[in-house]
Tab-separated table of C-alpha atoms in Angstrom:
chain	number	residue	atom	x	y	z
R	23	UNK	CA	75.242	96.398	75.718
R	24	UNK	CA	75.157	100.145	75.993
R	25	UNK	CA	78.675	101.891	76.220
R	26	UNK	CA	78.681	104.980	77.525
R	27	UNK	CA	79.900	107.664	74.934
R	28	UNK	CA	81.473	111.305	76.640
R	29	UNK	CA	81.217	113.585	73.562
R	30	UNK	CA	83.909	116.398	74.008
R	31	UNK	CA	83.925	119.776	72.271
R	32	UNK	CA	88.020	119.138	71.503
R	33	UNK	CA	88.797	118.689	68.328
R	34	UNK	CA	91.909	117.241	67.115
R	35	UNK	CA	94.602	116.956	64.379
R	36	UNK	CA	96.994	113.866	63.688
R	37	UNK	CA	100.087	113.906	66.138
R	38	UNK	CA	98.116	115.232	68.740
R	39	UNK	CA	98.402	113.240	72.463
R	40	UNK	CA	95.423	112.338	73.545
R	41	UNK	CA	96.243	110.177	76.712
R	42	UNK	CA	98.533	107.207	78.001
R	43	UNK	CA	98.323	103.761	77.691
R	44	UNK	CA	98.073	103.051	81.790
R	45	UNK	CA	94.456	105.184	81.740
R	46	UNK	CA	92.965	104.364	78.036
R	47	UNK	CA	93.423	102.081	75.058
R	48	UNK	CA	93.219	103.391	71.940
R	49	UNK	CA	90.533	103.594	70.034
R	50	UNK	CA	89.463	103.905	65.589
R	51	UNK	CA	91.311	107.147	65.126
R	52	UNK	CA	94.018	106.839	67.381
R	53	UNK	CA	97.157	104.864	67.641
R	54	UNK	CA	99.577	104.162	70.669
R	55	UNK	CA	103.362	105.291	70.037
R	56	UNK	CA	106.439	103.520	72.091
R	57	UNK	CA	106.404	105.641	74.400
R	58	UNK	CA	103.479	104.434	75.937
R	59	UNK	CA	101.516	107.606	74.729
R	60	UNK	CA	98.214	107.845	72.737
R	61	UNK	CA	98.256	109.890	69.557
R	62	UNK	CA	95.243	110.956	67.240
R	63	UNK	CA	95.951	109.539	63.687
R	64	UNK	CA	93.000	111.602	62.047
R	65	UNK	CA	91.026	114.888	61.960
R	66	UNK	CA	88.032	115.271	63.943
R	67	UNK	CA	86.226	114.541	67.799
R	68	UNK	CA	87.724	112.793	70.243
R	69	UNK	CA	85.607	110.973	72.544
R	70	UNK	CA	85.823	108.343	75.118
R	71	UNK	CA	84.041	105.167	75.982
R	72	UNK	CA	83.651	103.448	78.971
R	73	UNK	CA	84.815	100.215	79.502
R	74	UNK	CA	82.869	97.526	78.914
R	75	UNK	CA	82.227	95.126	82.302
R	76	UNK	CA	83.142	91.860	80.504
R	77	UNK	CA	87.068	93.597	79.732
R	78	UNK	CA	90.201	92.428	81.783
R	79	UNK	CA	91.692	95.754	82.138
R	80	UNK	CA	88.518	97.933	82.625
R	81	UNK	CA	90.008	100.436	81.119
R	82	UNK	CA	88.201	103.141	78.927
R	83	UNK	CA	88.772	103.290	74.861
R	84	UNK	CA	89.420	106.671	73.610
R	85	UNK	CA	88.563	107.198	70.110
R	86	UNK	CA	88.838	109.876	67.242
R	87	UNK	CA	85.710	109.964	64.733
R	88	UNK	CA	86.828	112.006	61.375
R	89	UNK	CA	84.511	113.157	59.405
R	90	UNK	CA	85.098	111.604	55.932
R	91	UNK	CA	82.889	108.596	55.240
R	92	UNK	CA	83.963	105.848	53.465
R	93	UNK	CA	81.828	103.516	51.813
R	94	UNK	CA	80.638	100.298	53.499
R	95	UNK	CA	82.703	97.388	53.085
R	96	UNK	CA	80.839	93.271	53.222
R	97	UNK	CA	81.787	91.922	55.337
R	98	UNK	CA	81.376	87.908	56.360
R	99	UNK	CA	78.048	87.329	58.088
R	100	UNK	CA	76.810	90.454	56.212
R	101	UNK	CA	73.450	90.601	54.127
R	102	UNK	CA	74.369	92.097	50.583
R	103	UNK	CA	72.148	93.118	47.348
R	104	UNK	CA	74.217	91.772	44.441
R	105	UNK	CA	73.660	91.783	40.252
R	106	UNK	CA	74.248	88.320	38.922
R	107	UNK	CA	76.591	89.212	35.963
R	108	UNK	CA	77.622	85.813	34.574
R	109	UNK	CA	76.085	82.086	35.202
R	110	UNK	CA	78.497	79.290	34.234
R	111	UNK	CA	77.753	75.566	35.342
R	112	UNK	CA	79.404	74.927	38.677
R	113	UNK	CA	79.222	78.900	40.255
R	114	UNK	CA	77.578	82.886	38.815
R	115	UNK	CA	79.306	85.905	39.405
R	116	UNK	CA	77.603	88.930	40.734
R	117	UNK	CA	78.321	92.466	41.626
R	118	UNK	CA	78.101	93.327	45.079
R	119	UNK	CA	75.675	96.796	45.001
R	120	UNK	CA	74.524	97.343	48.546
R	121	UNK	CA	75.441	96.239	52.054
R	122	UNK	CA	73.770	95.717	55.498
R	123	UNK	CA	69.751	95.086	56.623
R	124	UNK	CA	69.299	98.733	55.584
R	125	UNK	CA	71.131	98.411	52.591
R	126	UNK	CA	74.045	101.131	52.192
R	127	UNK	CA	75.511	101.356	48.649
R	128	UNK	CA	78.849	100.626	48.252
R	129	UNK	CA	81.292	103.239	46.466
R	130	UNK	CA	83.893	100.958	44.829
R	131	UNK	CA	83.061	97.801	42.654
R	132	UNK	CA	83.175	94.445	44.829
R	133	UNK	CA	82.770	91.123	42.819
R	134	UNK	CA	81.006	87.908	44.976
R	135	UNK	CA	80.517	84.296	43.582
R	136	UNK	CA	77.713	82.276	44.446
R	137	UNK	CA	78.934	78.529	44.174
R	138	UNK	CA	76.640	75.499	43.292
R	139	UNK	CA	76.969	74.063	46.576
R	140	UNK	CA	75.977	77.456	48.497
R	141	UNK	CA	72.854	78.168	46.556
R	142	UNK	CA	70.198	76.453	48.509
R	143	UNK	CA	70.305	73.773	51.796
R	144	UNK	CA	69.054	71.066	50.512
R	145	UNK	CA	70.535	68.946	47.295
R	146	UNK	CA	73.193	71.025	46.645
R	147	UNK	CA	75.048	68.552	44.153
R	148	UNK	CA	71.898	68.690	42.409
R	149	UNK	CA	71.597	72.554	41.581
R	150	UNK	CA	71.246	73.689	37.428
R	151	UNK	CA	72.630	77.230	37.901
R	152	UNK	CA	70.391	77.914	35.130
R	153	UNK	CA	66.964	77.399	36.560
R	154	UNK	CA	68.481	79.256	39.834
R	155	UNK	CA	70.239	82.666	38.390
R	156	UNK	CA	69.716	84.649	35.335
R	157	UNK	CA	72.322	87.750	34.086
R	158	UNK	CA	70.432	90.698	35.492
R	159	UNK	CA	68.747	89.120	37.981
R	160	UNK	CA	68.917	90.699	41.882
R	161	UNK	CA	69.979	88.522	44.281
R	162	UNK	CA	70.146	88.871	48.133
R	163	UNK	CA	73.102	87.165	49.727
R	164	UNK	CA	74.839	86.203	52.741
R	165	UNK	CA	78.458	86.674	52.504
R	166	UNK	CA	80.296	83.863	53.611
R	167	UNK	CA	84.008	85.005	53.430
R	168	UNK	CA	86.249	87.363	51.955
R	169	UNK	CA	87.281	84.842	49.172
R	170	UNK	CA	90.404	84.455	47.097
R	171	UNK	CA	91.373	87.719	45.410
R	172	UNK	CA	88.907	87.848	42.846
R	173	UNK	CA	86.016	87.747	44.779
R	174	UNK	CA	83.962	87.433	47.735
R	175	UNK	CA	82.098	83.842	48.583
R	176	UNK	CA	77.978	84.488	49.011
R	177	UNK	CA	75.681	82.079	49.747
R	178	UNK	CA	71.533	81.894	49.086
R	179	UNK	CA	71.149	79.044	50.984
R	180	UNK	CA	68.391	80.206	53.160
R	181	UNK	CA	64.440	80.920	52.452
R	182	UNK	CA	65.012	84.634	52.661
R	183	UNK	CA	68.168	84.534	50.773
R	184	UNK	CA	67.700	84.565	46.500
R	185	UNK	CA	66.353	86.420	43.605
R	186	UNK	CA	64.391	89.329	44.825
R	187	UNK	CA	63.940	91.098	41.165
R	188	UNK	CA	64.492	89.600	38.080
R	189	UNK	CA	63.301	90.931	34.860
R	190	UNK	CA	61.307	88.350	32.526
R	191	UNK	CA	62.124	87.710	28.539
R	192	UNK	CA	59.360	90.095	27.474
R	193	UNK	CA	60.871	92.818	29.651
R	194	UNK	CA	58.547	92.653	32.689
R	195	UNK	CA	59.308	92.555	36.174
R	196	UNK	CA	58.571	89.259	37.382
R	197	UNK	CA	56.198	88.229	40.623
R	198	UNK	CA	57.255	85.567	42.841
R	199	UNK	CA	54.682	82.657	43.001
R	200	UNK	CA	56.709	79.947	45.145
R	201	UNK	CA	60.171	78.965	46.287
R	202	UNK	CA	61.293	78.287	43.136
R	203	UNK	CA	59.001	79.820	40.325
R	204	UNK	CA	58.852	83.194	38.958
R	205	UNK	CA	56.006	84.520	36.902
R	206	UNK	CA	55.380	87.525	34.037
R	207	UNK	CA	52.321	89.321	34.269
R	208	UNK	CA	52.240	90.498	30.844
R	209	UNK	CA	52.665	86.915	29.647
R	210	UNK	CA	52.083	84.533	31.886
R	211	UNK	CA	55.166	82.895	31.627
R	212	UNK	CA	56.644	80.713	33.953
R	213	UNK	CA	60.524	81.075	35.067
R	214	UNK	CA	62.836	79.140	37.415
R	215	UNK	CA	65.158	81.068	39.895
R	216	UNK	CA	66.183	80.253	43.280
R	217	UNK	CA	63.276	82.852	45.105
R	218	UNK	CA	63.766	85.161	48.201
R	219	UNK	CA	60.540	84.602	50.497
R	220	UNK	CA	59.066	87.749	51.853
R	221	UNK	CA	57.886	85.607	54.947
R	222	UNK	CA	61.792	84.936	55.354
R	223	UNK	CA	62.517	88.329	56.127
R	224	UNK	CA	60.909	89.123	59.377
R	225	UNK	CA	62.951	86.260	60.572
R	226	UNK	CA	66.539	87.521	58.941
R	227	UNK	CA	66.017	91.098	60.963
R	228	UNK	CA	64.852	89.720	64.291
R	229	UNK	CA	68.095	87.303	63.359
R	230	UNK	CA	70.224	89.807	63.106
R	231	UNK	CA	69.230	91.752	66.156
R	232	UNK	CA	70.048	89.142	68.880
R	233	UNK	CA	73.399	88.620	67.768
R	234	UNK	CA	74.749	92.052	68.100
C	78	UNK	CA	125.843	139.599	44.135
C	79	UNK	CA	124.478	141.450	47.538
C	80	UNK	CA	121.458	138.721	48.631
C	81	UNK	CA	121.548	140.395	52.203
C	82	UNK	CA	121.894	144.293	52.381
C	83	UNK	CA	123.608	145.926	55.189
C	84	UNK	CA	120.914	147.075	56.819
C	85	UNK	CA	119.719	143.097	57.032
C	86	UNK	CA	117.181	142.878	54.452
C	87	UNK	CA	116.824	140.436	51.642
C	88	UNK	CA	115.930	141.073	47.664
C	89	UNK	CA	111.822	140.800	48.623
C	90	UNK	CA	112.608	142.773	51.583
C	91	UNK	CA	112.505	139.962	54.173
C	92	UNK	CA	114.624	139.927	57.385
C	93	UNK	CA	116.974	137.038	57.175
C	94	UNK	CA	114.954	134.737	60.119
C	95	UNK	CA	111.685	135.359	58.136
C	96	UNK	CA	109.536	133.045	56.321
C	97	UNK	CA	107.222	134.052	53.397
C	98	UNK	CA	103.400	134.342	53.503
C	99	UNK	CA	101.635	131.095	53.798
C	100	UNK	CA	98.098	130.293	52.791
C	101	UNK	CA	96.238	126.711	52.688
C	102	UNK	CA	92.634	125.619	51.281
C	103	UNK	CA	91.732	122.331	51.699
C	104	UNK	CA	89.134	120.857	49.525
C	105	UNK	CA	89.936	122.390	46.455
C	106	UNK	CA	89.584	119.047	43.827
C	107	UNK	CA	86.280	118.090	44.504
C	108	UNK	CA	86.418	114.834	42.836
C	109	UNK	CA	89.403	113.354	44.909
C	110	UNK	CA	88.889	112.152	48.717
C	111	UNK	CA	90.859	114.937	49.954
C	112	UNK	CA	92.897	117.874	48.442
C	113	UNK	CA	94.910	121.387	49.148
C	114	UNK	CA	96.296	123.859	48.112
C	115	UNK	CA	99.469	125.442	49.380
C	116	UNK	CA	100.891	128.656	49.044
C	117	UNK	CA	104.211	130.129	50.284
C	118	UNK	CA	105.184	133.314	48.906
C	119	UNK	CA	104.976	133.173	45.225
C	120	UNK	CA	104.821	129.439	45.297
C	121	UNK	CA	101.760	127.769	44.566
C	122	UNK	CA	101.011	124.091	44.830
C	123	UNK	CA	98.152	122.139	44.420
C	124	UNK	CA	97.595	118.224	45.812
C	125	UNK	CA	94.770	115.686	45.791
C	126	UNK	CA	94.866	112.153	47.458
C	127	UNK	CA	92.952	109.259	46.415
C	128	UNK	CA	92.437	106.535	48.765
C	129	UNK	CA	92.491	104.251	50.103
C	130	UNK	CA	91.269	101.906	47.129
C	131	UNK	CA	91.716	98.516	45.557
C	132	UNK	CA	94.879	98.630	43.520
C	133	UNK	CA	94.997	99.322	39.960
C	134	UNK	CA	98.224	96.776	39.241
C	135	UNK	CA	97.399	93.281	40.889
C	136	UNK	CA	101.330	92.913	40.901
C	137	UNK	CA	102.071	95.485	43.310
C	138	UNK	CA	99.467	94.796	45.653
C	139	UNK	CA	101.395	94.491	49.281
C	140	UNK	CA	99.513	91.416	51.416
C	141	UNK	CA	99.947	93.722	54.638
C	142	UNK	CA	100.222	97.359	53.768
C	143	UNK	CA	99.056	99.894	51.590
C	144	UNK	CA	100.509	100.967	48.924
C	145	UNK	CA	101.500	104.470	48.223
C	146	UNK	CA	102.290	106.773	45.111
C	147	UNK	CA	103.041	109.686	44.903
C	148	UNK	CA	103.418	111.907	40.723
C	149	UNK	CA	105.072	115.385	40.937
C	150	UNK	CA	104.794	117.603	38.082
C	151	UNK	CA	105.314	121.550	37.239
C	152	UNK	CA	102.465	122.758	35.005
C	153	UNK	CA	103.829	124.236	31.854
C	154	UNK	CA	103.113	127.957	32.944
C	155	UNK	CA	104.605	127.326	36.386
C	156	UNK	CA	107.999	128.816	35.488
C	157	UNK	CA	108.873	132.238	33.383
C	158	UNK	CA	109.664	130.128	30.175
C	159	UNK	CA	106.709	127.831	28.835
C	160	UNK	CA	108.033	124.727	29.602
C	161	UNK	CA	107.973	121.658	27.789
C	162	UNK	CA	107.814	117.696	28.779
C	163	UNK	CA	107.416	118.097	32.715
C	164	UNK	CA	106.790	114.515	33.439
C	165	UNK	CA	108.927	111.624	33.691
C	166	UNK	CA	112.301	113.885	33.249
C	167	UNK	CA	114.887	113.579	35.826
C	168	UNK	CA	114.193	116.258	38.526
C	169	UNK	CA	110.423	115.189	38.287
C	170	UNK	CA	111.280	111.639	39.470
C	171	UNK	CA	112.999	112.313	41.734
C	172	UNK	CA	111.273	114.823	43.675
C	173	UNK	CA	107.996	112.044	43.634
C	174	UNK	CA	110.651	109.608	45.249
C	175	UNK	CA	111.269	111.901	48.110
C	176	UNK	CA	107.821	113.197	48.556
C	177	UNK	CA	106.896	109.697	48.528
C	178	UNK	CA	109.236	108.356	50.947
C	179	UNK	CA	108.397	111.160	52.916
C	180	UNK	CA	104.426	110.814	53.496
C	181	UNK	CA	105.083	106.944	53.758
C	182	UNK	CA	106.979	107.446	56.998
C	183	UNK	CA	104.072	109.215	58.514
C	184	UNK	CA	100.791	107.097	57.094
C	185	UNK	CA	99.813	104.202	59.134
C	186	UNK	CA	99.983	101.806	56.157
C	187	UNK	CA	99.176	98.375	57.816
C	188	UNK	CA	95.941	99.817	58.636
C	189	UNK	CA	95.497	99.367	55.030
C	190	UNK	CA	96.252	96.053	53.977
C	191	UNK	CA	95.946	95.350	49.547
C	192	UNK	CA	95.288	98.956	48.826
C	193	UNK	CA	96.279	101.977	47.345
C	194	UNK	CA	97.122	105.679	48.285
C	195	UNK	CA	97.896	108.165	45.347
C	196	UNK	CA	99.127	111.489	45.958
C	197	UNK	CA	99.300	114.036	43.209
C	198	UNK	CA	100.975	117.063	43.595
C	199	UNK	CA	101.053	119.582	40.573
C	200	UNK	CA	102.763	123.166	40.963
C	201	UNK	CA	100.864	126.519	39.620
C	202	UNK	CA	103.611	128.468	40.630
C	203	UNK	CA	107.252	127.899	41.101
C	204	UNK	CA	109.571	130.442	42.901
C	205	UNK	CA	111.841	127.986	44.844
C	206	UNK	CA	111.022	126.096	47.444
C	207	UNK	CA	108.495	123.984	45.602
C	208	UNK	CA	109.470	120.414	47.332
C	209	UNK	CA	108.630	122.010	50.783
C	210	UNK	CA	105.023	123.675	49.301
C	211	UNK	CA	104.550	119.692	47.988
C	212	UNK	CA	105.072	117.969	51.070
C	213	UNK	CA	102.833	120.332	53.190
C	214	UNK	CA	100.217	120.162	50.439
C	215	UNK	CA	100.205	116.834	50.642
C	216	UNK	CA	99.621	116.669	54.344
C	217	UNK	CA	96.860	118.230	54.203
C	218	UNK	CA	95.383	116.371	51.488
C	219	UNK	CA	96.158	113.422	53.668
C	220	UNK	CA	94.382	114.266	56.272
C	221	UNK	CA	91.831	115.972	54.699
C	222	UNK	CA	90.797	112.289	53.001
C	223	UNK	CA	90.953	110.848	56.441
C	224	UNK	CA	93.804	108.801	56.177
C	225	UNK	CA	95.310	108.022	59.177
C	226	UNK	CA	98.319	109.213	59.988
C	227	UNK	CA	100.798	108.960	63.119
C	228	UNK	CA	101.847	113.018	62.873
C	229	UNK	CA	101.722	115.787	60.959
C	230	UNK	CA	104.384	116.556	58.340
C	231	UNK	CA	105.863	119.596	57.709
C	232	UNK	CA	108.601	120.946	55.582
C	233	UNK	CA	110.877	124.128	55.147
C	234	UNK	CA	114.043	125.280	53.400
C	235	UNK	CA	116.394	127.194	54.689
C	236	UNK	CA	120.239	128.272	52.938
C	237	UNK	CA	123.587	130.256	53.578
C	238	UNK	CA	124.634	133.187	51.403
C	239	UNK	CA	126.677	136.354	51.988
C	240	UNK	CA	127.356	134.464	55.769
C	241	UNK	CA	123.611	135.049	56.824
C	242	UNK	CA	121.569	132.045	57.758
C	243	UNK	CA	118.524	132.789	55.343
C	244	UNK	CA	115.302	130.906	55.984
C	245	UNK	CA	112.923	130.136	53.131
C	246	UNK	CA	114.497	130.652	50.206
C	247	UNK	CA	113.306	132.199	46.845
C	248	UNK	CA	114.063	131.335	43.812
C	249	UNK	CA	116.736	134.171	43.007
C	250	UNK	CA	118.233	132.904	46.662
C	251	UNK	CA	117.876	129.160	45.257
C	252	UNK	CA	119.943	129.722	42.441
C	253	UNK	CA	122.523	132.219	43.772
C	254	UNK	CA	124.880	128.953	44.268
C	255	UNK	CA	124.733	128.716	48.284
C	256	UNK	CA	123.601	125.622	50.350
C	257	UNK	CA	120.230	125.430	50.209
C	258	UNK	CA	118.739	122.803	53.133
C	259	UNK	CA	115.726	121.391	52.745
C	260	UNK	CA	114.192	119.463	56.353
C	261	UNK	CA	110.909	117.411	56.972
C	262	UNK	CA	109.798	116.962	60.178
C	263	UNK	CA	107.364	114.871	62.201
C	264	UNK	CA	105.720	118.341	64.057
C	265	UNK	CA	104.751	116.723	67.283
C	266	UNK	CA	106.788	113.840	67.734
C	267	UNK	CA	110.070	116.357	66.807
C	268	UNK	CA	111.737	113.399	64.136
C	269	UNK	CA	113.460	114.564	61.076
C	270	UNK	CA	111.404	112.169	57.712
C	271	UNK	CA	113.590	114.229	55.108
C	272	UNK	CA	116.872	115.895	54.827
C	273	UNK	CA	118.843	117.269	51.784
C	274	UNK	CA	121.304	119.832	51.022
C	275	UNK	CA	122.763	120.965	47.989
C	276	UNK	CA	126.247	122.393	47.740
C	277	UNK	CA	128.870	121.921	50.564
C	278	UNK	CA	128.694	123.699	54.493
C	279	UNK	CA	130.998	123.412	57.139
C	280	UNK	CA	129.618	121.562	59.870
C	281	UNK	CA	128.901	123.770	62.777
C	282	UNK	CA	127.061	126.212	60.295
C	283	UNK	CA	124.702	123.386	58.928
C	284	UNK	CA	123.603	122.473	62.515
C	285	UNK	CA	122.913	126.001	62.534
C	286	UNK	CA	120.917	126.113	59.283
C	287	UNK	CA	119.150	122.964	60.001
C	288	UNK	CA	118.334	124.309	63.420
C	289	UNK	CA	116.760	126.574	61.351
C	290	UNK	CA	114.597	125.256	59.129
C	291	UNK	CA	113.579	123.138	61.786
C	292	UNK	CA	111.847	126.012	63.290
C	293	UNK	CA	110.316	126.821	59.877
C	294	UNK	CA	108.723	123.893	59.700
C	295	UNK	CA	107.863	123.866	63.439
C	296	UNK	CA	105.905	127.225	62.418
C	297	UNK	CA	104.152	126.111	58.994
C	298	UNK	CA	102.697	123.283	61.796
C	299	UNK	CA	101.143	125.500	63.516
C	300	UNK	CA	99.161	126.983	60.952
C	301	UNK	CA	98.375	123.643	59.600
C	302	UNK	CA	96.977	122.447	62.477
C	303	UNK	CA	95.050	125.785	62.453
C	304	UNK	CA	93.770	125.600	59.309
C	305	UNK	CA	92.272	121.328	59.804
C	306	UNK	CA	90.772	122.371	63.060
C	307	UNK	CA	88.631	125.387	61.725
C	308	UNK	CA	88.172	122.909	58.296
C	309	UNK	CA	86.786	120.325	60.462
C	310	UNK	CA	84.506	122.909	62.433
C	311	UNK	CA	82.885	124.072	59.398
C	312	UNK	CA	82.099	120.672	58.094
C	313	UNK	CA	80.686	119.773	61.409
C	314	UNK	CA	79.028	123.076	61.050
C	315	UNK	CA	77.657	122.417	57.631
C	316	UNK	CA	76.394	119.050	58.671
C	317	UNK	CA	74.281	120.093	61.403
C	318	UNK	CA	76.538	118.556	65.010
């Protein structure tokens, strides 16, 4: 769905009318007062897009884009890079690090569970947390909602979704031999995690694609 | 005491209708998400905002809005006499009350749901009309983190003595014992956030005064607005647009 984006060379400050509600609806950056007029709540370009053909009023959104960037934010049905922190019986605890298919790192600390029943698809009641996660270990994870207020719900319950790095006990990084085994190639020791496939991956980007 | 001469001019020279020198710089704190400084006259204020973020105090943490805070403090060398104990005494409080009250009026909170907003303000200098200095400061720190906001907010003093309407007042002016009114207004929208007087005026001069300041801070808007726009062109600038 392209939207057509006029770039304008005005720049504005907060307070400043931009338009009225009968001809636009406003946009990120902009806010619409009682008085039926559009105002620009932040600092930067204003610009207008088009309205898209499936809309009931057809009318175009005009936006303001400042130019501070805040960090990404997960967001349900996002893909996330997490470090598992704790493992406890029934769920582990992991720190959300990066967000997106082109992972973006996030600026302030965001804490995600992974619960026994959301670790893989099949058996769930059967899962040892254990042989799944390890403290340390890097995990890639769907998230599945914002959570209570502790922390977000992920999910690796997927072929593509799991431990994509782990360190072994000598120190190692480990290579991934199958969908659940890990191995150390200084010692040859064997590991259980829940595994990320590579061949999973294509899929999860080509996934992603068709439903924006 | 003689605040206005005869000829019409006050103790640092100024006609009674003018306002001192201002100068803003926005970005000074590099660590917070946006900052300013704010000069008028002799006054010198500094102000960083950081936010929005998760809150600090699970207990305060509003399900719909954001939260907003707001610490005012004078820095020990900001007066003539070394000062000691700045926070947490009486005046201090209060003056992070109003300046609170005052940028909460203007920042679209529910946009914001379970976080926080700080805004620090800290004056260098002090030579009277420091609340005004704080509440522009603070606007521009506000929007210089990119927190949206529904206007601009702008503030300006303004007082009575020897039967002149004087705007801006100085410290000597400030302490001379007249009204001293101090106004906040939403720039564009024309809507008055703050008003306070001290002393007593008769009622068709404080329309007058507050008229006034009105225009004051209808001025210091201007220049504000000046100042983000060529701010924002040199960031664009910087990044390559």
């Amino acid at each position: 769905m392209v939207m057509e984006v006029e770039e304008e060379e005005v720049i504005v400050t907060p307070g400043e009318i931009l338009g009225k509600t009968t001809t636009f609806v406003p946009g990120r950056g902009a806010y619409a007062a009682p008085n039926k007029t559009i105002h620009a709540s932040l600092c930067g370009r204003r610009s207008i897009i088009s309205a898209s053909p499936n809309s009931p009023d057809q009318k175009p959104t005009i936006e303001v884009t400042g130019h501070k960037a805040h960090g990404p934010i997960p967001e349900p049905g996002s893909i996330v890079l997490a470090r598992v922190t704790k493992v406890m019986p029934k769920m582990a605890s992991a720190d959300i690090m990066c967000v997106g298919i082109r992972p973006k790192s996030v600026k302030e600390k965001f804490t995600g569970i992974i619960r026994q029943q959301d670790v893989r698809a099949t058996e769930i009641d059967k899962v040892d947390m254990h042989l799944s996660f390890r403290p340390g270990d890097i995990v890639k994870a769907l998230v599945l909602s914002l959570g209570d207020a502790r922390a977000y719900y992920l999910s690796t319950a997927k072929n593509e979704l799991g431990v994509v790095s782990a360190e072994s006990l000598a120190g190692a990084t480990m290579v991934p031999i199958s969908l659940t085994e890990l191995q150390c190639p200084l010692t040859g020791q064997i590991e259980q995690r829940k595994v990320a496939t590579k061949a999973g991956e294509k899929q999860l980007t080509t996934g992603n694609q068709s439903s924006t | 005491m003689e605040y206005v001469s005869p000829e019409g001019l006050r103790l640092d020279g100024r006609r009674p209708m003018e306002m001192r020198q201002i100068r803003a710089e926005i970005g000074a704190v590099g660590k917070a998400d946006g900052s300013a400084v704010f000069e008028m006259g002799n006054t010198k204020v500094i102000a960083a905002v950081y936010g929005p973020r998760e809150v600090q105090n699970r207990s305060q943490q509003i399900n719909d809005k954001a939260l907003v805070r707001c610490e005012y403090s004078m820095a020990n060398f900001s007066t003539g006499d070394r000062m000691r104990k700045q926070k947490g005494d009486r005046r201090s409080t209060e003056i992070s009350l109003v300046i609170r009250q005052t940028m909460e009026a203007c920042i679209l909170t529910h946009l914001m749901p379970r976080s926080q907003i700080d805004i620090f303000v800290q004056v260098l200098q002090a030579d009277g009309g420091t609340r005004s200095a704080c509440i522009n400061a603070a606007t521009l720190a506000l929007a210089d983190a990119g927190i949206p906001m529904c206007d601009l907010i702008t503030s300006c003093s303004a007082g009575y003595l020897n039967s002149t309407p004087l705007l801006d007042l100085n410290y000597v002016e400030d302490s001379a014992g007249g009204a001293d009114v101090t106004v906040g207004i939403l720039a564009k929208s024309d809507k008055v956030t703050l008003l306070q007087m001290d002393a007593k005026l008769p009622m068709d001069i404080f329309e007058n005064i507050m008229q006034l300041a009105v225009e004051g801070c209808k001025a210091i808007a201007n220049y504000i607005r000046e100042v983000l726009l060529e701010n924002t062109k040199k960031l664009e600038h910087r990044r390559g647009v």
